[in-house]
PDB file of C-alpha atoms in Angstrom:
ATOM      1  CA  UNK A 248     -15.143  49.991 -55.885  1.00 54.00           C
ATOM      2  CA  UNK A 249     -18.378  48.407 -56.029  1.00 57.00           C
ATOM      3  CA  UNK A 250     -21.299  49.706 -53.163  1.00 56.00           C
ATOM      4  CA  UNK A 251     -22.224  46.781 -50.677  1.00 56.00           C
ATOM      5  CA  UNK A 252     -26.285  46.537 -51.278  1.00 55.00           C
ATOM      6  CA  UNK A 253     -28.173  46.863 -47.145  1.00 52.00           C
ATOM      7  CA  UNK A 254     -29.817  43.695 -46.159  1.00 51.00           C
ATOM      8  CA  UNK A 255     -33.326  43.677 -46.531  1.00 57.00           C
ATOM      9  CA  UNK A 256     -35.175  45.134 -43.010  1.00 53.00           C
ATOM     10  CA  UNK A 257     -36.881  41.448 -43.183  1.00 54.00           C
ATOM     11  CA  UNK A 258     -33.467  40.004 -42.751  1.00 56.00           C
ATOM     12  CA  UNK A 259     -32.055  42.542 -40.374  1.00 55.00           C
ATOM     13  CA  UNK A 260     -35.823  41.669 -38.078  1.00 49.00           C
ATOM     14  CA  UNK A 261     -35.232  38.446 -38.112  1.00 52.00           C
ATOM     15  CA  UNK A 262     -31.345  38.608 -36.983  1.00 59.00           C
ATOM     16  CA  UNK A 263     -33.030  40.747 -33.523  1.00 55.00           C
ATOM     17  CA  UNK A 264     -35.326  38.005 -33.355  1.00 57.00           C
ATOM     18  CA  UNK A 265     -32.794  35.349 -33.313  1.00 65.00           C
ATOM     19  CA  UNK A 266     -30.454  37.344 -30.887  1.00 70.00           C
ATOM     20  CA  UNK A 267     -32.974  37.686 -28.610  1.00 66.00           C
ATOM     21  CA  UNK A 268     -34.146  33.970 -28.487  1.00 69.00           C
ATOM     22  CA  UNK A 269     -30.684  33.275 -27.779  1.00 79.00           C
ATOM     23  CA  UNK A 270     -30.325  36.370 -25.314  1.00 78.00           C
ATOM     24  CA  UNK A 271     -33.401  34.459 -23.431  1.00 73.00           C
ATOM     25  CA  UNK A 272     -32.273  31.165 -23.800  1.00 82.00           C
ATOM     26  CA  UNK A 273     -28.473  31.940 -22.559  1.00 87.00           C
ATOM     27  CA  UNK A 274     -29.720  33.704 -19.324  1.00 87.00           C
ATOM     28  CA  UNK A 275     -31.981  30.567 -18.157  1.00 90.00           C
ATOM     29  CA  UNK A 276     -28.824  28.534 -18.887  1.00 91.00           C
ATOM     30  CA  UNK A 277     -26.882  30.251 -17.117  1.00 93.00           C
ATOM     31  CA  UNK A 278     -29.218  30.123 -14.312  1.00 94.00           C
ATOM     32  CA  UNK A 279     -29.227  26.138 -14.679  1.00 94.00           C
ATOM     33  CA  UNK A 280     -25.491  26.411 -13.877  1.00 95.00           C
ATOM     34  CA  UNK A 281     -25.548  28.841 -11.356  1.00 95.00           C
ATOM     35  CA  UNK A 282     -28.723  26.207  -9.720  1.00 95.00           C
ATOM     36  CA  UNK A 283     -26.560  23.417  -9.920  1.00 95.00           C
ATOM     37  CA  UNK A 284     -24.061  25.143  -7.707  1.00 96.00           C
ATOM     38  CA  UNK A 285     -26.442  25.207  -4.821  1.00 95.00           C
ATOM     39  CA  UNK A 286     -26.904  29.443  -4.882  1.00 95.00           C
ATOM     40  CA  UNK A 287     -30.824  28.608  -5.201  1.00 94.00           C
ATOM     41  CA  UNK A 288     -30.838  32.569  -4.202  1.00 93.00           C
ATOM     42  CA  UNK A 289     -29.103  33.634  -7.061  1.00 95.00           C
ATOM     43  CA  UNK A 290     -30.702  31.411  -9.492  1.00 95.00           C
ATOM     44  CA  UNK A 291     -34.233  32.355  -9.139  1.00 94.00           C
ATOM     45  CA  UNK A 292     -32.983  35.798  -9.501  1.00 94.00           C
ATOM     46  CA  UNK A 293     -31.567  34.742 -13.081  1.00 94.00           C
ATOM     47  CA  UNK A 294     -34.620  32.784 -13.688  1.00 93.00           C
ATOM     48  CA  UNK A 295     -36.491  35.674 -12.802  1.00 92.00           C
ATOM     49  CA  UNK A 296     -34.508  37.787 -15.588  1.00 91.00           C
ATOM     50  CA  UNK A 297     -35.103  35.451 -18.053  1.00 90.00           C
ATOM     51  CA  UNK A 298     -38.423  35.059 -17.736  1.00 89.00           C
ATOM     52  CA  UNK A 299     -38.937  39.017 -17.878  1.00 89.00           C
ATOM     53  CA  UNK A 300     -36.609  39.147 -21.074  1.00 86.00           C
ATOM     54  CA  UNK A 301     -38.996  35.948 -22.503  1.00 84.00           C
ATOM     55  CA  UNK A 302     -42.170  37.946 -21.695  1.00 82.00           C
ATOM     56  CA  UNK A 303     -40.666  41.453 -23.058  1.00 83.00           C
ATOM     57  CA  UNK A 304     -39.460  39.926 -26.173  1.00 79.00           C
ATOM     58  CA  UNK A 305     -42.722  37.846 -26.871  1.00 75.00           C
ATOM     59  CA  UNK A 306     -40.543  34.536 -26.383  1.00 76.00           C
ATOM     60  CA  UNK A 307     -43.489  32.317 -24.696  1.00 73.00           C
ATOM     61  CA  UNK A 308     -41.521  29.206 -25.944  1.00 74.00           C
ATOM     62  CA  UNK A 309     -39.253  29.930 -23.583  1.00 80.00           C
ATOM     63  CA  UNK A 310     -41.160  31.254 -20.689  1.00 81.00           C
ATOM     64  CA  UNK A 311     -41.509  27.782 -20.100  1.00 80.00           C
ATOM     65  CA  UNK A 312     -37.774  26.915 -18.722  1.00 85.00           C
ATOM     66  CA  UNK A 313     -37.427  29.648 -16.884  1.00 88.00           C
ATOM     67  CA  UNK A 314     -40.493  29.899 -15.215  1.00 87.00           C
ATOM     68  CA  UNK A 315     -39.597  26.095 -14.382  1.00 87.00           C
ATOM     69  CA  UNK A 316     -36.030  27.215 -13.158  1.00 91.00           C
ATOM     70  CA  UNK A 317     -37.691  29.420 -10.839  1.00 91.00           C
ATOM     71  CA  UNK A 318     -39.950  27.333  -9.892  1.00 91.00           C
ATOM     72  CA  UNK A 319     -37.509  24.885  -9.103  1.00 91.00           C
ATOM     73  CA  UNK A 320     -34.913  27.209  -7.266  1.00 94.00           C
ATOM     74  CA  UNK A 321     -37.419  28.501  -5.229  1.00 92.00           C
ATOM     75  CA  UNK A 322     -39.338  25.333  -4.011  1.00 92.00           C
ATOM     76  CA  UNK A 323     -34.965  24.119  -3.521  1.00 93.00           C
ATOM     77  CA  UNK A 324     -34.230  27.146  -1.466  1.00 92.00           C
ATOM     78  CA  UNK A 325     -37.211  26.985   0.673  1.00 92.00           C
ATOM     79  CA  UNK A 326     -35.597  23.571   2.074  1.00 90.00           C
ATOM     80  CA  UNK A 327     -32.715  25.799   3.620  1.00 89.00           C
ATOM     81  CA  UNK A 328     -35.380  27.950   5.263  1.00 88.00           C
ATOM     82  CA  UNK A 329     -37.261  27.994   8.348  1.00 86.00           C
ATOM     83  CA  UNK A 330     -41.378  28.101   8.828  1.00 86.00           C
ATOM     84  CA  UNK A 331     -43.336  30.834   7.368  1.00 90.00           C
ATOM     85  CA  UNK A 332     -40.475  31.649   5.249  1.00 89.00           C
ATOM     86  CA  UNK A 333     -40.188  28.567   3.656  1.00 90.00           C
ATOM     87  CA  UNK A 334     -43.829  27.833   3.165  1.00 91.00           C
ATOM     88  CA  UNK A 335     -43.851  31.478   1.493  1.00 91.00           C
ATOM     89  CA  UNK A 336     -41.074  29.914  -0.772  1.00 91.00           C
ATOM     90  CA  UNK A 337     -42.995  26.725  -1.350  1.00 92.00           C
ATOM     91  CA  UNK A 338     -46.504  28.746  -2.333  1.00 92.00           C
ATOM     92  CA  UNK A 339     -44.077  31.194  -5.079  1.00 89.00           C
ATOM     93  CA  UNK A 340     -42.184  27.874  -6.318  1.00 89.00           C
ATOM     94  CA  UNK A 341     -45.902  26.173  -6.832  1.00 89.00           C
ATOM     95  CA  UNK A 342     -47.423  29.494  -8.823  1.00 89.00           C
ATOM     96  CA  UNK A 343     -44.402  29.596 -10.888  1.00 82.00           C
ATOM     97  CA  UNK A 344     -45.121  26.076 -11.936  1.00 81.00           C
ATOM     98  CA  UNK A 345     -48.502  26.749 -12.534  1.00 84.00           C
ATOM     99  CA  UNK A 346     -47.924  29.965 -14.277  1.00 79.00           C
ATOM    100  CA  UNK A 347     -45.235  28.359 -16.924  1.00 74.00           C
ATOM    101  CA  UNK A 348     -48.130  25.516 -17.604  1.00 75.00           C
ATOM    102  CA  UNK A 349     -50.551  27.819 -17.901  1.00 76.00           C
ATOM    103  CA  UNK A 350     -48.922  30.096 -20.484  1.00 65.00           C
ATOM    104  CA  UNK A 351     -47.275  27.070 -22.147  1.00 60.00           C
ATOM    105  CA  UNK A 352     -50.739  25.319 -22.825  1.00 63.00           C
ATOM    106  CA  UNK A 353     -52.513  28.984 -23.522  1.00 63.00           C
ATOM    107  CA  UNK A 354     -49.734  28.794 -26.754  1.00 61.00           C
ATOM    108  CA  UNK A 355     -50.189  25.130 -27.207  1.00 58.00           C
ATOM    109  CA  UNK A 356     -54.144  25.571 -27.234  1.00 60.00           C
ATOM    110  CA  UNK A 357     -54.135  28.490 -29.869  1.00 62.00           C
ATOM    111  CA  UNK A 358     -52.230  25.957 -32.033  1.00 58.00           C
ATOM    112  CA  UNK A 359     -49.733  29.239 -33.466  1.00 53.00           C
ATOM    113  CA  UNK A 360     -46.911  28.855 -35.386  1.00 50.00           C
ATOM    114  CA  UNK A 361     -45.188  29.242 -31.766  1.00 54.00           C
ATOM    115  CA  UNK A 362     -47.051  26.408 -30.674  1.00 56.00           C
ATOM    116  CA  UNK A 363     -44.360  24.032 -32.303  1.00 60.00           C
ATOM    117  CA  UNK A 364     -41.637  25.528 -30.245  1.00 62.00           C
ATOM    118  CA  UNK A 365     -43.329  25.869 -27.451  1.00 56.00           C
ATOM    119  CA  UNK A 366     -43.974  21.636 -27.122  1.00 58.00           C
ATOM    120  CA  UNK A 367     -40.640  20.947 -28.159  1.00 65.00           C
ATOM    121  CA  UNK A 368     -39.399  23.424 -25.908  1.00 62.00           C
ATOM    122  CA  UNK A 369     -41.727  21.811 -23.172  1.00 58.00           C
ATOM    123  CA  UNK A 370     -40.837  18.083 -23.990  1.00 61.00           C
ATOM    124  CA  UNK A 371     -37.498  18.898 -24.246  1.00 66.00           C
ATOM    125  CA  UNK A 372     -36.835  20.087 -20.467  1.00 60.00           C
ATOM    126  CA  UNK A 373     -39.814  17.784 -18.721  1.00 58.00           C
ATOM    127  CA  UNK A 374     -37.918  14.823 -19.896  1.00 57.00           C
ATOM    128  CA  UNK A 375     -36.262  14.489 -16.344  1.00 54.00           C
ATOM    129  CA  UNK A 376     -39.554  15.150 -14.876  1.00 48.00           C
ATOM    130  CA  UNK A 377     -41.990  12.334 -16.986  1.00 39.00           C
TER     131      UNK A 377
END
């Protein structure tokens, strides 16, 4: 019985990468859903996860959407709110706008290899928002 050669480590560290773009990418959809059924609460938590999972695994391209999504949860929750609360809502939802623009044109700037993803990434969900 013939022995099964191991993948080379290039292949195996590219397979992580890959499973944790889509780890990243699957959390900040699942936020979108969760958005779309009005539990802004609960969505800027998920958004909040998958921005930290972006950042940890060195995903900027995708800090973008969920930085957005939080943005957008947050600035949609504050409407449900009263006063100083929601104005505290409003000021988070603004910075996490600002934040996602600022890291996405940081990686846009540098011109990286990540730079690619990162616009098409960006163009791809500001589409509803040009």
């Amino acid at each position: 019985m013939p022995l099964k050669r191991a993948a080379p480590a290039s292949a195996s560290v590219a397979k992580l990468g890959q499973a944790r773009r889509t780890r990243a990418a699957a959390r900040t959809s699942l936020a979108d859903v969760v958005l779309r059924q009005g539990k802004y609460k609960d969505a800027a938590k998920l958004y909040e996860d998958a921005a930290k999972g972006a950042k940890d695994d060195k995903r900027l391209d995708l800090m973008w959407p969920a930085q957005r999504g939080l943005g957008r949860s947050l600035w949609l929750q504050a409407a449900t709110e009263k006063d100083k609360k929601a104005m505290s809502l409003r000021e988070k939802a603004l910075e996490n706008y600002r934040d996602a623009l600022a890291d996405d044109i940081e990686t846009l700037r540098q011109g990286s290899i990540r730079a690619d993803e990162s616009r098409t990434t960006f163009l791809a969900t500001t589409k509803d928002r040009l």
